[in-house]
Coordinates of C-alpha atoms and ligand atoms in Angstrom, one line a residue:
X1283 CA 0.0 0.0 -0.1
X1284 CA 1.1 3.7 -0.8
X1285 CA 2.2 5.7 2.2
X1286 CA -0.3 8.4 3.0
X1287 CA 0.7 12.1 0.9
X1288 CA 2.5 14.4 3.1
X1289 CA -0.6 17.0 2.9
X1290 CA -3.0 13.8 3.8
X1291 CA -3.4 13.6 7.6
X1292 CA -5.6 10.6 8.6
X1293 CA -7.2 11.0 12.1
X1294 CA -7.3 7.8 13.9
X1295 CA -9.8 7.2 16.5
X1296 CA -9.1 3.6 16.6
X1297 CA -12.7 2.3 16.6
X1298 CA -13.0 -0.8 18.5
X1299 CA -15.6 -3.4 17.2
X1300 CA -17.3 -6.0 19.5
X1301 CA -15.8 -9.5 18.9
X1302 CA -17.5 -11.3 16.2
X1303 CA -17.9 -14.1 18.3
X1304 CA -19.6 -12.5 21.1
X1305 CA -22.3 -11.0 18.7
X1306 CA -22.8 -14.0 16.8
X1307 CA -23.6 -16.0 20.3
X1308 CA -26.0 -12.8 21.5
X1309 CA -27.7 -13.2 18.1
X1310 CA -28.2 -16.7 18.0
X1311 CA -29.4 -17.1 21.8
X1312 CA -32.4 -14.6 21.2
X1313 CA -35.4 -15.1 20.0
X1314 CA -36.1 -14.6 17.1
X1315 CA -32.7 -15.6 16.0
X1316 CA -30.3 -12.9 14.4
X1317 CA -26.7 -12.0 13.1
X1318 CA -26.1 -8.1 12.6
X1319 CA -26.0 -7.7 8.8
X1320 CA -22.3 -5.6 9.4
X1321 CA -20.6 -8.9 9.7
X1322 CA -21.5 -9.6 5.7
X1323 CA -18.6 -7.5 4.9
X1324 CA -15.4 -9.6 5.4
X1325 CA -12.9 -10.1 2.2
X1326 CA -15.3 -12.5 0.7
X1327 CA -18.4 -11.0 1.6
X1328 CA -17.0 -7.5 0.1
X1329 CA -16.3 -8.8 -3.1
X1330 CA -19.8 -10.7 -3.3
X1331 CA -21.5 -7.1 -2.5
X1332 CA -19.5 -5.6 -5.5
X1333 CA -20.6 -8.3 -7.6
X1334 CA -24.3 -8.0 -6.3
X1335 CA -23.9 -4.3 -7.2
X1336 CA -23.3 -4.9 -11.0
X1337 CA -26.4 -7.7 -11.1
X1338 CA -29.2 -6.9 -13.8
X1339 CA -31.6 -7.4 -10.9
X1340 CA -29.9 -5.3 -8.3
X1341 CA -31.1 -1.7 -9.6
X1342 CA -29.9 0.4 -6.7
X1343 CA -26.5 1.0 -7.5
X1344 CA -26.5 1.8 -11.2
X1345 CA -29.8 3.8 -10.9
X1346 CA -28.3 5.9 -8.4
X1347 CA -25.4 6.5 -10.2
X1348 CA -27.6 7.3 -13.3
X1349 CA -29.2 10.1 -10.8
X1350 CA -26.0 11.6 -9.4
X1351 CA -25.1 12.3 -13.0
X1352 CA -28.1 13.2 -14.7
X1353 CA -29.0 15.7 -11.8
X1354 CA -25.6 16.5 -10.9
X1355 CA -25.9 20.4 -11.6
X1356 CA -29.1 20.7 -9.5
X1357 CA -27.6 18.7 -6.3
X1358 CA -24.7 21.1 -6.9
X1359 CA -27.1 24.1 -6.7
X1360 CA -28.5 22.6 -3.1
X1361 CA -25.2 22.0 -1.7
X1362 CA -24.0 25.4 -2.7
X1363 CA -20.2 26.8 -3.1
X1364 CA -17.0 26.0 -1.2
X1365 CA -19.0 22.9 1.2
X1366 CA -17.3 20.7 3.4
X1367 CA -18.7 17.3 2.1
X1368 CA -18.6 14.5 5.0
X1369 CA -19.2 10.8 3.7
X1370 CA -20.0 8.3 6.3
X1371 CA -18.9 4.9 5.4
X1372 CA -16.9 6.1 2.5
X1373 CA -15.9 2.8 1.5
X1374 CA -14.2 3.0 -2.2
X1375 CA -15.5 6.8 -2.6
X1376 CA -16.7 5.6 -5.9
X1377 CA -20.1 7.6 -6.0
X1378 CA -18.0 10.8 -4.3
X1379 CA -16.3 11.2 -7.3
X1380 CA -19.4 11.8 -9.1
X1381 CA -20.7 14.2 -6.6
X1382 CA -17.1 15.9 -6.5
X1383 CA -17.3 16.5 -10.3
X1384 CA -20.7 18.2 -10.1
X1385 CA -19.8 20.6 -7.3
X1386 CA -19.1 24.2 -7.5
X1387 CA -15.6 24.6 -5.9
X1388 CA -16.1 22.1 -3.0
X1389 CA -13.4 23.1 -0.3
X1390 CA -13.0 20.0 1.4
X1391 CA -13.9 16.1 1.7
X1392 CA -13.9 13.9 4.8
X1393 CA -14.3 10.4 4.2
X1394 CA -15.3 8.6 7.5
X1395 CA -14.9 4.8 7.6
X1396 CA -14.3 2.1 10.1
X1397 CA -11.5 0.5 8.0
X1398 CA -8.5 2.2 8.0
X1399 CA -6.9 0.3 5.2
X1400 CA -9.8 1.0 2.7
X1401 CA -9.7 4.5 3.7
X1402 CA -6.5 5.4 3.3
X1403 CA -6.3 3.9 -0.1
X1404 CA -9.5 5.7 -1.3
X1405 CA -8.5 8.7 0.2
X1406 CA -4.9 8.7 -1.5
X1407 CA -6.6 8.2 -4.6
X1408 CA -9.0 10.9 -4.2
X1409 CA -6.2 13.2 -3.4
X1410 CA -4.4 12.5 -6.2
X1411 CA -7.5 13.0 -8.6
X1412 CA -8.7 16.1 -6.9
X1413 CA -5.4 18.1 -5.9
X1414 CA -7.7 21.6 -5.2
X1415 CA -9.8 19.6 -2.5
X1416 CA -8.7 19.1 0.8
X1417 CA -9.1 15.7 1.8
X1418 CA -9.4 14.9 5.6
X1419 CA -9.7 11.1 6.1
X1420 CA -11.0 9.9 9.5
X1421 CA -11.2 6.5 10.7
X1422 CA -13.9 6.0 13.3
X1423 CA -17.5 4.2 13.8
X1424 CA -19.7 6.5 12.5
X1425 CA -22.8 4.6 14.4
X1426 CA -21.6 6.3 17.4
X1427 CA -21.1 10.3 18.5
X1428 CA -17.4 11.7 18.3
X1429 CA -16.5 15.0 17.7
X1430 CA -14.8 15.6 14.4
X1431 CA -11.4 16.7 13.9
X1432 CA -10.4 20.0 13.6
X1433 CA -10.4 22.5 11.3
X1434 CA -13.8 21.4 10.3
X1435 CA -15.3 24.1 12.1
X1436 CA -13.8 26.5 9.8
X1437 CA -15.9 25.1 7.2
X1438 CA -19.0 27.5 7.1
X1439 CA -21.3 24.7 5.1
X1440 CA -21.0 21.3 6.0
X1441 CA -22.7 18.5 4.2
X1442 CA -23.1 15.0 4.9
X1443 CA -23.3 12.3 1.9
X1444 CA -24.8 9.1 2.6
X1445 CA -25.6 7.2 -0.6
X1446 CA -26.4 3.4 -1.5
X1447 CA -29.3 3.2 0.7
X1448 CA -27.6 2.2 3.4
X1449 CA -29.8 3.9 5.6
X1450 CA -32.1 1.3 4.6
X1451 CA -30.3 -1.2 6.7
X1452 CA -31.1 0.7 10.1
X1453 CA -33.9 0.2 11.8
X1454 CA -36.3 3.1 11.4
X1455 CA -35.5 4.2 15.1
X1456 CA -31.6 3.8 14.7
X1457 CA -32.2 5.9 11.0
X1458 CA -33.5 8.7 13.2
X1459 CA -30.6 8.8 15.6
X1460 CA -28.3 8.6 12.9
X1461 CA -29.7 11.6 11.2
X1462 CA -29.8 13.6 14.6
X1463 CA -25.9 12.8 14.8
X1464 CA -25.8 14.1 11.4
X1465 CA -27.3 17.2 12.2
X1466 CA -25.1 17.7 15.0
X1467 CA -22.0 17.2 12.9
X1468 CA -23.4 19.2 10.2
X1469 CA -25.0 22.2 12.0
X1470 CA -27.7 24.6 11.3
X1471 CA -26.2 25.8 8.0
X1472 CA -25.8 22.3 6.7
X1473 CA -27.5 19.3 5.2
X1474 CA -27.5 15.9 3.9
X1475 CA -27.4 14.2 0.5
X1476 CA -29.4 10.9 1.1
X1477 CA -29.8 7.8 -1.4
X1478 CA -32.5 5.7 -0.2
X1479 CA -34.3 2.8 -2.3
X1480 CA -38.1 3.3 -3.1
X1481 CA -41.1 1.4 -2.2
X1482 CA -42.3 -0.5 -5.3
X1483 CA -44.0 -3.7 -6.6
X1484 CA -42.8 -6.7 -4.5
X1485 CA -41.7 -8.7 -7.5
X1486 CA -39.1 -5.9 -8.5
X1487 CA -37.9 -5.6 -5.0
X1488 CA -37.8 -9.5 -4.3
X1489 CA -36.2 -10.2 -7.6
X1490 CA -33.1 -7.7 -6.4
X1491 CA -32.6 -10.1 -3.2
X1492 CA -33.1 -13.4 -5.4
X1493 CA -31.0 -12.9 -8.2
X1494 CA -30.7 -15.5 -10.6
X1495 CA -27.3 -16.5 -10.8
X1496 CA -27.3 -16.8 -6.8
X1497 CA -24.9 -14.4 -5.7
X1498 CA -27.2 -12.8 -3.0
X1499 CA -27.5 -16.2 -1.7
X1500 CA -23.8 -17.0 -1.6
X1501 CA -23.4 -13.1 0.0
X1502 CA -26.1 -14.2 3.1
X1503 CA -24.8 -18.0 3.2
X1504 CA -21.0 -16.7 3.6
X1505 CA -22.2 -15.5 7.4
X1506 CA -22.5 -19.4 7.9
X1507 CA -19.0 -19.9 6.2
X1508 CA -17.7 -16.9 8.5
X1509 CA -18.9 -18.5 11.8
X1510 CA -17.3 -22.1 10.7
X1511 CA -14.3 -20.8 10.3
X1512 CA -13.9 -18.0 12.7
X1513 CA -15.5 -19.8 15.8
X1514 CA -13.2 -23.0 15.3
X1515 CA -12.8 -25.6 16.7
X1516 CA -16.5 -25.8 17.7
X1517 CA -19.2 -24.6 15.0
X1518 CA -20.3 -26.7 12.3
X1519 CA -23.2 -25.1 11.0
X1520 CA -24.5 -26.8 7.8
X1521 CA -27.6 -27.1 5.7
X1522 CA -28.7 -23.5 5.6
X1523 CA -30.5 -21.7 2.6
X1524 CA -31.2 -18.2 1.5
X1525 CA -34.6 -16.8 2.1
X1526 CA -35.5 -13.2 0.9
X1527 CA -38.9 -11.5 1.0
X1528 CA -40.8 -8.0 1.1
X1529 CA -42.5 -7.8 4.4
X1530 CA -45.2 -5.2 3.5
X1531 CA -46.2 -4.4 7.0
X1532 CA -42.7 -3.1 7.9
X1533 CA -41.8 -1.7 4.2
X1534 CA -38.8 -3.7 3.9
X1535 CA -37.1 -6.7 2.6
X1536 CA -36.1 -9.2 5.3
X1537 CA -33.0 -11.6 4.2
X1538 CA -33.0 -14.5 6.4
X1539 CA -31.0 -18.0 6.3
X1540 CA -33.2 -21.2 7.3
X1541 CA -31.9 -24.2 8.8
X1542 CA -32.8 -27.3 6.7
X1543 CA -32.4 -29.8 9.1
X1544 CA -32.4 -29.9 13.4
X1545 CA -28.7 -29.4 14.6
X1546 CA -27.0 -28.6 17.6
X1547 CA -23.6 -26.5 18.0
X1548 CA -21.3 -25.2 21.0
X1549 CA -20.4 -22.0 20.9
X1550 CA -18.1 -20.8 23.8
X1551 CA -19.3 -23.1 25.9
X1552 CA -23.1 -22.5 25.2
X1553 CA -25.4 -24.9 23.3
X1554 CA -27.3 -23.4 20.5
X1555 CA -30.0 -25.5 19.0
X1556 CA -31.6 -24.8 15.6
X1557 CA -35.0 -26.5 14.7
X1558 CA -35.8 -27.8 11.3
X1559 CA -37.0 -24.7 9.3
X1560 CA -35.9 -22.1 11.8
X1561 CA -34.9 -18.8 10.6
X1562 CA -32.2 -16.5 11.5
X1563 CA -32.4 -12.8 10.5
X1564 CA -29.8 -11.3 8.5
X1565 CA -30.7 -8.2 6.9
X1566 CA -33.5 -5.8 7.0
X1567 CA -33.4 -3.5 3.9
X1568 CA -36.2 -0.9 4.4
X1569 CA -37.7 1.0 1.4
X1570 CA -38.8 4.5 1.8
X1571 CA -41.3 6.7 -0.4
X1572 CA -41.4 10.2 -0.3
X1573 CA -43.5 10.8 2.6
X1574 CA -41.6 8.2 4.7
X1575 CA -38.7 10.5 4.2
X1576 CA -40.1 13.6 5.1
X1577 CA -41.5 12.1 8.3
X1578 CA -37.6 10.9 9.1
X1579 CA -36.5 14.1 8.1
X1580 CA -38.8 16.1 10.7
X1581 CA -38.3 13.7 13.6
X1582 CA -34.4 14.3 12.9
X1583 CA -34.7 18.0 13.0
X1584 CA -34.3 18.1 9.2
X1585 CA -36.3 19.2 6.2
X1586 CA -36.6 17.6 3.0
X1587 CA -36.1 20.3 0.1
X1588 CA -35.3 18.1 -2.6
X1589 CA -35.8 14.6 -4.3
X1590 CA -34.7 13.4 -7.7
X1591 CA -35.8 10.2 -9.0
X1592 CA -35.3 8.1 -12.1
X1593 CA -38.0 7.5 -14.7
X1594 CA -38.9 4.4 -13.5
X1595 CA -39.3 5.6 -9.7
X1596 CA -36.8 2.8 -8.5
X1597 CA -34.7 4.9 -6.4
X1598 CA -33.9 8.2 -5.1
X1599 CA -31.4 10.8 -3.9
X1600 CA -32.5 13.5 -1.5
X1601 CA -31.1 17.1 -0.3
X1602 CA -32.3 17.6 3.5
X1603 CA -31.5 20.9 5.2
X1604 CA -30.7 20.9 9.2
X1605 CA -33.1 23.0 10.8
Ligands
AVI1374 C1 -25.7 -2.4 1.6 N1 -27.1 -2.4 1.6 C2 -28.0 -1.0 1.1 C3 -27.5 -3.5 0.6 C4 -29.2 -3.5 0.7 O1 -29.5 -3.6 -0.4 O2 -29.9 -3.3 1.7 C5 -27.3 -4.5 1.4 C6 -27.8 -5.9 0.3 N2 -28.2 -6.8 0.6 C7 -28.6 -7.6 -0.1 N3 -28.1 -7.1 -1.5 C8 -27.3 -5.9 -1.4

């Protein structure tokens, strides 16, 4: 990996994550059983997710990219000149480039990510391609509040960027808390550019999470491989199948793993049993229509100023101002 360029100073809050084993044990001894969706993203899971984003059935990534390209000028007008763009969970910063290309003289970009390795690489590459922009990478867990490092207060206008409909993976009450933290970080003159997946016919939604090539199934089942590998020598879970459906009542896709037979494993001295047909919840992916976003914004002390969508109303990008 390249060393960080001299002018790039990464601020490392050294975020600690709870050990995989403990969280898995807690989830598998709860009723109903669950595994937090953040555990999808080990090396293999991250590669599978990249593949999902290119699948014909998985429309969110290409549709959001289209929206950011198509409405770049209008988005730039909402954001205004000389803003500090703060991206939460910046990953490879691919969509950021589209945004930075459209913006009218952005001053600075602060990518925040829990993975230091990923962050260093992408910050380095953005710094090389956008030499006129100050890049301030921060390694931190944005699921909790922390004080943003200086000189962020120097920037009069601070705008958060949270694309990819990742907000959908939070429960509604968690999404409100997250938006409230963004409001605290970006302050009264600031805003948020947010990508969300829209509610639509169930067949389109369910196809996106049950692709013909079975990549989403592999992504889901990778959790079982992860448990079997990382919790060695004891767990040996087997015979799970992928299950994804749209839950109309909660407006969300749910991904589950279903045990096809009765089984028993030992995790850290605790016996975990699975009945035949028992489900483990692995992900919620909430879908929002415009009235849902308006309500969400209101509850978080924000106002929905503008929304952009594609001609098929598959996905939307919103600009929310902080009140
Ligand atoms: C990351 N997140 C927004 C994806 C989604 O659609 O909820 C994760 C995903 N799960 C299955 N396919 C994609």
